[in-house]
mmCIF file of C-alpha atoms in Angstrom:
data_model
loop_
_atom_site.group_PDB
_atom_site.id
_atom_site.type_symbol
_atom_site.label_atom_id
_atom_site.label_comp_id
_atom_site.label_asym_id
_atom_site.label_seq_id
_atom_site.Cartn_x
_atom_site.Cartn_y
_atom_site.Cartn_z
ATOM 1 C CA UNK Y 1 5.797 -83.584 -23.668
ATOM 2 C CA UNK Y 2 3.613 -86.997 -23.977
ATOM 3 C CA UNK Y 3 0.698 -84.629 -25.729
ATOM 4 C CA UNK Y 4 3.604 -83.191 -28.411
ATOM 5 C CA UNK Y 5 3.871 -87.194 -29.287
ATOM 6 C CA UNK Y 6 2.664 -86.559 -32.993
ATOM 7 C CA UNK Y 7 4.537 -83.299 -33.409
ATOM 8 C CA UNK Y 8 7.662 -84.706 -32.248
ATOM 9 C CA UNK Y 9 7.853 -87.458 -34.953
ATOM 10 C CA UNK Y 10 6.632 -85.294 -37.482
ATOM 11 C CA UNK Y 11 9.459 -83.032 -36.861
ATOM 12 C CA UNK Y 12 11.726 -86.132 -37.019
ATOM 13 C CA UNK Y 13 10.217 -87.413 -39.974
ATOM 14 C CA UNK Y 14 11.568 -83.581 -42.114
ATOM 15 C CA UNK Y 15 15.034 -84.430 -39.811
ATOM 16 C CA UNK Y 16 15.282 -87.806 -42.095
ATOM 17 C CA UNK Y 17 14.290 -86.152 -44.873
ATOM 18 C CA UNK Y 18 17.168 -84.190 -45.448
ATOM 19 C CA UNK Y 19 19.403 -86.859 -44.266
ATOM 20 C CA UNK Y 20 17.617 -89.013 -46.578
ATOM 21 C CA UNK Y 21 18.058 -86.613 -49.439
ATOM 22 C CA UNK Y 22 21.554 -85.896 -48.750
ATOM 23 C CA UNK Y 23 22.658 -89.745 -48.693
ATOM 24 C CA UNK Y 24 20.722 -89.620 -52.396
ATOM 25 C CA UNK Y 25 22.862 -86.264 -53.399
ATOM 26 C CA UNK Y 26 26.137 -87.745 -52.297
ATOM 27 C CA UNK Y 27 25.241 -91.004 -53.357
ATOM 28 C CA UNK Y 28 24.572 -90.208 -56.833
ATOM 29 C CA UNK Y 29 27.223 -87.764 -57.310
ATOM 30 C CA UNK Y 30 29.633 -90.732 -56.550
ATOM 31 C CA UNK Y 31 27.841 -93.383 -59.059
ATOM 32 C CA UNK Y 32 28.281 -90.174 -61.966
ATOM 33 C CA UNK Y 33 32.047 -89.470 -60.638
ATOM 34 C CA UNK Y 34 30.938 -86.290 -59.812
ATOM 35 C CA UNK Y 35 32.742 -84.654 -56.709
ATOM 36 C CA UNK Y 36 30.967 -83.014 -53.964
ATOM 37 C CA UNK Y 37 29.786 -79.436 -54.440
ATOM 38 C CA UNK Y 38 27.439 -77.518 -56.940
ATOM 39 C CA UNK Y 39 26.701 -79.667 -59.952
ATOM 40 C CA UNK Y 40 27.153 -78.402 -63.392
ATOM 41 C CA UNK Y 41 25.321 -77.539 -65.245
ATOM 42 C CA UNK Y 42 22.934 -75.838 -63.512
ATOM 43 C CA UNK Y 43 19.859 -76.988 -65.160
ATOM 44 C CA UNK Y 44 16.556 -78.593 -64.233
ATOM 45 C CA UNK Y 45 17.062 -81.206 -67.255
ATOM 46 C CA UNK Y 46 20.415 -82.586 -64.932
ATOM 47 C CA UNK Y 47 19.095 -85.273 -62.798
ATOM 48 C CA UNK Y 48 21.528 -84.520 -60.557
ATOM 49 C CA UNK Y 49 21.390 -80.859 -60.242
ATOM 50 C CA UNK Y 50 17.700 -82.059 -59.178
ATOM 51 C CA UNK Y 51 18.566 -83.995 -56.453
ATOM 52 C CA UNK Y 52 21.622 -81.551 -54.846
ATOM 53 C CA UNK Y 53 18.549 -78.608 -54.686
ATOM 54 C CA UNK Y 54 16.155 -80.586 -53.888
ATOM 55 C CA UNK Y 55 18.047 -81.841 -50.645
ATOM 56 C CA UNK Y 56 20.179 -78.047 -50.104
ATOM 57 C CA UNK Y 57 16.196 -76.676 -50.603
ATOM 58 C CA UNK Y 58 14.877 -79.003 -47.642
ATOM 59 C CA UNK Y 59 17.945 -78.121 -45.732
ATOM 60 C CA UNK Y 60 16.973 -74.455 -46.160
ATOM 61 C CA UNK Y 61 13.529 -74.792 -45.195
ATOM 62 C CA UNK Y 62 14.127 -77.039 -42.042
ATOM 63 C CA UNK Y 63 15.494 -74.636 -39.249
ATOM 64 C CA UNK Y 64 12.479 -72.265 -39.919
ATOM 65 C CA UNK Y 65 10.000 -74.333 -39.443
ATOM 66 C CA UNK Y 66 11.447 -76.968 -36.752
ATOM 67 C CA UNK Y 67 12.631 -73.594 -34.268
ATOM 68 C CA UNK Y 68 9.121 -72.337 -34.473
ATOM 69 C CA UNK Y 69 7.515 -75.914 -33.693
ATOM 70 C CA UNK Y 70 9.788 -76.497 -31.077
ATOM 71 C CA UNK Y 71 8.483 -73.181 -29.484
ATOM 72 C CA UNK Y 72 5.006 -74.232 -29.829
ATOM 73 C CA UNK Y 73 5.582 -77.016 -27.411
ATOM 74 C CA UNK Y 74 7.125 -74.664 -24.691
ATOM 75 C CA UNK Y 75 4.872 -72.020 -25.064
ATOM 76 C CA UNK Y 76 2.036 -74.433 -25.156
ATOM 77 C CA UNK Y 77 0.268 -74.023 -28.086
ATOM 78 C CA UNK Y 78 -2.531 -77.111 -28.646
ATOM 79 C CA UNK Y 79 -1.181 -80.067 -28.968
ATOM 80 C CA UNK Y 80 -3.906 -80.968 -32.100
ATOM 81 C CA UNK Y 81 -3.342 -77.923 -33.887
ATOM 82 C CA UNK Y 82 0.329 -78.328 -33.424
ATOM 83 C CA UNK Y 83 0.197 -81.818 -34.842
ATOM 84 C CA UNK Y 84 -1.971 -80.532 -37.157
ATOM 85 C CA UNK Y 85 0.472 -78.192 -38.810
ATOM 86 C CA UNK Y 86 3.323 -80.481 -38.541
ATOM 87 C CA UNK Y 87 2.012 -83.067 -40.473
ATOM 88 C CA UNK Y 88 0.409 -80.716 -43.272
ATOM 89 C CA UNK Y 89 4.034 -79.581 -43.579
ATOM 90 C CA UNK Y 90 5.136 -82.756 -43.328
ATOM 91 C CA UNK Y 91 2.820 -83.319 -46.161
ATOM 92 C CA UNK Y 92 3.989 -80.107 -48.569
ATOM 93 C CA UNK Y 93 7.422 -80.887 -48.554
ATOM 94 C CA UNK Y 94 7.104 -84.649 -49.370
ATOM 95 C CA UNK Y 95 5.060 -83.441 -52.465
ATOM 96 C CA UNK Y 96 7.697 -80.625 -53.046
ATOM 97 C CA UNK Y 97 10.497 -83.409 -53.002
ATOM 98 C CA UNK Y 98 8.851 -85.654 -54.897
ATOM 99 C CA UNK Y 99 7.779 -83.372 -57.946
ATOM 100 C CA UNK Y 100 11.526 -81.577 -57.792
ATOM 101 C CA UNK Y 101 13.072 -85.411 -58.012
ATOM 102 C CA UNK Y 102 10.702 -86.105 -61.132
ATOM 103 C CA UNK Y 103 11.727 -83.061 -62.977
ATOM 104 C CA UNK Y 104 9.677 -81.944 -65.960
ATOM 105 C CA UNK Y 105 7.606 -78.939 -66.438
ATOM 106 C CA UNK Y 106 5.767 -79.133 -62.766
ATOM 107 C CA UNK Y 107 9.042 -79.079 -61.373
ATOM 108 C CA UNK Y 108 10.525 -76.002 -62.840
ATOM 109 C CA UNK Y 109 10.219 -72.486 -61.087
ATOM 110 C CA UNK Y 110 6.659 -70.875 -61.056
ATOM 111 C CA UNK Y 111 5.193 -73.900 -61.553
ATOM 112 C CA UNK Y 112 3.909 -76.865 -58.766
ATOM 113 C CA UNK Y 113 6.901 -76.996 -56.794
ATOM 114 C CA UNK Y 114 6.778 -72.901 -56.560
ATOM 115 C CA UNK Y 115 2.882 -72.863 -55.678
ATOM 116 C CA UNK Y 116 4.187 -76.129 -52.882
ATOM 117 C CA UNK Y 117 7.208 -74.157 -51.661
ATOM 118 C CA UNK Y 118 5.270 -70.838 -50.787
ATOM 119 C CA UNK Y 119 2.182 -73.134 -49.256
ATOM 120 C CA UNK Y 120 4.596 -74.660 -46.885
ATOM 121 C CA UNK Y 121 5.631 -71.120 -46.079
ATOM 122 C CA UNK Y 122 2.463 -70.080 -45.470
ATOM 123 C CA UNK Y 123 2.049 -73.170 -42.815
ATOM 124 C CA UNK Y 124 5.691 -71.618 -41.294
ATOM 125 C CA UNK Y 125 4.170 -68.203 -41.033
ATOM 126 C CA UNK Y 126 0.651 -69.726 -39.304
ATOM 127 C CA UNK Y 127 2.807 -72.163 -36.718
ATOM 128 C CA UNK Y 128 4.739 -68.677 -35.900
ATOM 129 C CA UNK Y 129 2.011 -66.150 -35.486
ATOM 130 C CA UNK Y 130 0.310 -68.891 -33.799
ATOM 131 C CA UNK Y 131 3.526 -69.560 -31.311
ATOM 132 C CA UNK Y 132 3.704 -65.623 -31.398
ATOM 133 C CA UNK Y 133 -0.296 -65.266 -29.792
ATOM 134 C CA UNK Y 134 0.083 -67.968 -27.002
ATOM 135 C CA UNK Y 135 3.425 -66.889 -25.802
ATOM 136 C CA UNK Y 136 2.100 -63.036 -25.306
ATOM 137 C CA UNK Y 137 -1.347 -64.422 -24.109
#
């Protein structure tokens, strides 16, 4: 597992994402007096609508990416090009994240965070079919 060093922390570093984002959710919701749950209204204007999707949306996009990665390393798919992925993930959903906290026009739908969102699902569907062709190989 030594050779899966950089994969492994990569996958830990989207683990403490969403931890990280969900300590900001709850967090804030408490400093507004705001109990837990969906936050009204439902707007991307509402700073704190923001932050509840954007940590339920990395929450959402963890387990299908981390169950495929995890694969990789018992199938044995190439340690580099694992890491590789990982860390370009890694690197989508930080910028995802980080535009959806701003708010504004880049982080409403069909806009930045859409074009990040479906990138990082294209890097899901490579790790898989990649996972897919060395386990049948």
């Amino acid at each position: 597992m030594a050779a899966y060093t950089f994969s492994i922390i990569g996958v830990l570093a989207l683990c403490l994402t969403s931890i990280a984002l969900a300590i900001n959710s709850g967090y804030s919701k408490g400093r507004a007096g705001v109990l837990s749950g969906p936050i009204l209204p439902a707007a991307d204007e509402n700073p704190l609508y923001r932050i509840d999707r954007a940590h339920l949306n990395s929450v959402e996009a963890l387990a299908p990416f981390v169950v495929p990665a995890v694969l990789a390393m018992m199938v044995g798919v190439g340690p580099t090009l694992l890491a590789t992925l990982v860390w370009l993930y890694v690197l989508v959903r930080l910028a995802h994240v980080a535009i959806y906290l701003r708010g504004g026009n880049a982080a409403k739908g069909g806009s930045v965070r859409t074009v990040l969102y479906i990138a990082g699902c294209m890097v899901t569907v490579i790790l898989i079919v990649v996972t897919g062709w060395v386990a049948i190989a």
